[in-house]
C-alpha positions as a LaTeX table, in Angstrom:
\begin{tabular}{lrrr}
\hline
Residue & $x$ (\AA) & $y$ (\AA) & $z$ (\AA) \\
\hline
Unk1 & 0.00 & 0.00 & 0.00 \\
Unk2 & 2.93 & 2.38 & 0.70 \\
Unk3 & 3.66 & 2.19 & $-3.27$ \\
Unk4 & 0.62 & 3.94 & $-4.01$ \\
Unk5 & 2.29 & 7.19 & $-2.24$ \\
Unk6 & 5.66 & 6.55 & $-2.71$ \\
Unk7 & 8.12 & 5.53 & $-5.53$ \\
Unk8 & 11.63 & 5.66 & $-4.23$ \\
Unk9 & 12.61 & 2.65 & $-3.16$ \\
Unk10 & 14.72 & 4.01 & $-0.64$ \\
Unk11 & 12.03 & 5.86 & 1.72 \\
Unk12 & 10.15 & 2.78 & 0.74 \\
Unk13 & 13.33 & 0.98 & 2.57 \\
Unk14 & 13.33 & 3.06 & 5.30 \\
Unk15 & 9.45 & 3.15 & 6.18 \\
Unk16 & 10.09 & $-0.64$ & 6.05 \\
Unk17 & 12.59 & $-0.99$ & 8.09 \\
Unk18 & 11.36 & 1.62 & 11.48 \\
Unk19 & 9.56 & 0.80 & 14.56 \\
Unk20 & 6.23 & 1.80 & 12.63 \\
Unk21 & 6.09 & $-0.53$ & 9.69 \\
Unk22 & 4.02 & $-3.25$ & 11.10 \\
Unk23 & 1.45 & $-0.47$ & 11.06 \\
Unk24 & 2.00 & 1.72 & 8.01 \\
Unk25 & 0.36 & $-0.27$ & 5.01 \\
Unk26 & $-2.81$ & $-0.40$ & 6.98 \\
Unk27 & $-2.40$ & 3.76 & 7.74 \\
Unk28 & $-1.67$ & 4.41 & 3.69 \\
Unk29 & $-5.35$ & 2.14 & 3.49 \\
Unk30 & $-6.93$ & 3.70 & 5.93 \\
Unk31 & $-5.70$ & 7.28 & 4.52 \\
Unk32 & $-7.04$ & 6.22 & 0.81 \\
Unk33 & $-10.36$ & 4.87 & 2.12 \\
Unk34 & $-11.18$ & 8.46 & 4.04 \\
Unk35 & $-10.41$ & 10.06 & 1.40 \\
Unk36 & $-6.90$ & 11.97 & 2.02 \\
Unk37 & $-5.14$ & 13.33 & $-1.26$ \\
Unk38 & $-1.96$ & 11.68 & $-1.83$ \\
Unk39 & 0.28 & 15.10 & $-0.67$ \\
Unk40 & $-1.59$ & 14.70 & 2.43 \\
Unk41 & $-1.37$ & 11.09 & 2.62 \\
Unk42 & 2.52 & 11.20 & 2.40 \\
Unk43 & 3.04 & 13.83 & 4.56 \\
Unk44 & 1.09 & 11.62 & 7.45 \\
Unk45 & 3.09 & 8.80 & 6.85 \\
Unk46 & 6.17 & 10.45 & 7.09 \\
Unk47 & 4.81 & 11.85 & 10.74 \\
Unk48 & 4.07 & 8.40 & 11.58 \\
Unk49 & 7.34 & 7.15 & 10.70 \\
Unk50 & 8.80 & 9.78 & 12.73 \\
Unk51 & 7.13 & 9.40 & 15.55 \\
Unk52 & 7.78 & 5.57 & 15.82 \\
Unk53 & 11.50 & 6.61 & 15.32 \\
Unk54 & 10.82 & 9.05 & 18.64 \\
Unk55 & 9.04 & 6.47 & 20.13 \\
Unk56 & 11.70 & 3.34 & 19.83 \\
Unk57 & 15.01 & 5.97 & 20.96 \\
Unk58 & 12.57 & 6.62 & 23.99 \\
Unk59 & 12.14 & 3.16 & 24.70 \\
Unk60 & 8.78 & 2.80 & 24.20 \\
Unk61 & 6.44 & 0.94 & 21.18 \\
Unk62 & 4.54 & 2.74 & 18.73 \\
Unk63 & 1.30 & 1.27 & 20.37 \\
Unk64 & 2.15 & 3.65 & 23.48 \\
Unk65 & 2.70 & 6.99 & 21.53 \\
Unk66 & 3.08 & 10.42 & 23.77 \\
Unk67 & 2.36 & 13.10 & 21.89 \\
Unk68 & 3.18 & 15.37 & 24.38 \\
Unk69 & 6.91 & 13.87 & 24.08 \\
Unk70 & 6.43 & 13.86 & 20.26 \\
Unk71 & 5.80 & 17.74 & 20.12 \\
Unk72 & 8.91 & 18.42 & 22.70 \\
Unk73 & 10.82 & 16.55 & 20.27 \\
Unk74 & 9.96 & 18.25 & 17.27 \\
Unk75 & 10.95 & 21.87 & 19.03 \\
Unk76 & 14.46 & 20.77 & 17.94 \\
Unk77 & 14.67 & 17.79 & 16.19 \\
Unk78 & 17.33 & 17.30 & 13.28 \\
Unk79 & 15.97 & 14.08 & 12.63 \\
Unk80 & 17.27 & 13.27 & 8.69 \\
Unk81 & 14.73 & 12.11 & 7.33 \\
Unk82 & 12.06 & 14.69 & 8.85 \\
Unk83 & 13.13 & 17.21 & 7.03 \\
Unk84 & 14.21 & 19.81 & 9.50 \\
Unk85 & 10.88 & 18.17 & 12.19 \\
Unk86 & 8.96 & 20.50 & 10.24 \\
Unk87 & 6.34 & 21.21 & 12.99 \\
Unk88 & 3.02 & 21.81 & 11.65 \\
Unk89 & $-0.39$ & 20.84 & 11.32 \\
Unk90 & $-0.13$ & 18.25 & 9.34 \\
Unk91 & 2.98 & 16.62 & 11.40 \\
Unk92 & 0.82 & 16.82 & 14.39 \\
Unk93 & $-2.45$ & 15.65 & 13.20 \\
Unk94 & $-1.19$ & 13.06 & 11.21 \\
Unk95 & 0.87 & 11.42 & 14.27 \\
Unk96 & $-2.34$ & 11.82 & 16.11 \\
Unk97 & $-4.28$ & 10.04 & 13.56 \\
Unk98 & $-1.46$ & 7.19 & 13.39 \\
Unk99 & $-1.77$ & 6.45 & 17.03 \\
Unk100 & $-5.85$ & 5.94 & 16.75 \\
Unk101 & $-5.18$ & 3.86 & 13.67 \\
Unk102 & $-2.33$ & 1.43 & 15.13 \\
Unk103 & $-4.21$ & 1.06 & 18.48 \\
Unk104 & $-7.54$ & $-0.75$ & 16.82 \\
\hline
\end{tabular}
């Protein structure tokens, strides 16, 4: 499911390989079946791939997500991959979202 929003094989090698992966194929399906464009979509799965990176160096599974930590985090991340831990809307929501999807 992650191909229909991305093409690279390498972020599709490095959503695959994070703490969040069980979880993302069935976030990209639930994403598609509510609706989300594909920009949206993507930038969503990035958050929840960051946050499951935030999650695992704190020591604790994606299926226990703090938000609260996730936000301090992205005051000055330099996370890679996040692009700066561009903190916006969308980052925010779309971690929030994760963390209802991966707990049902």
């Amino acid at each position: 499911m992650l191909e229909t929003y991305f093409s690279a094989s390498k972020m599709l090698g490095h959503l695959r390989s994070g703490p969040s992966r069980p979880y993302l194929d069935g976030f990209a399906a639930a994403l598609e079946r509510q609706g989300y464009g594909s920009e949206t979509a993507v930038r969503y799965l990035r958050a929840a791939a960051h946050v499951g990176h935030v999650m695992a160096e704190r020591d604790a599974s994606v299926s226990d997500i703090d938000l609260a930590a996730f936000e301090q985090h992205l005051r000055t991340c330099r996370c890679p991959r996040a692009r700066g831990g561009r903190r916006n809307h969308h980052t925010i929501y779309g971690a929030r979202l994760f963390r209802r999807t991966s707990k049902k």
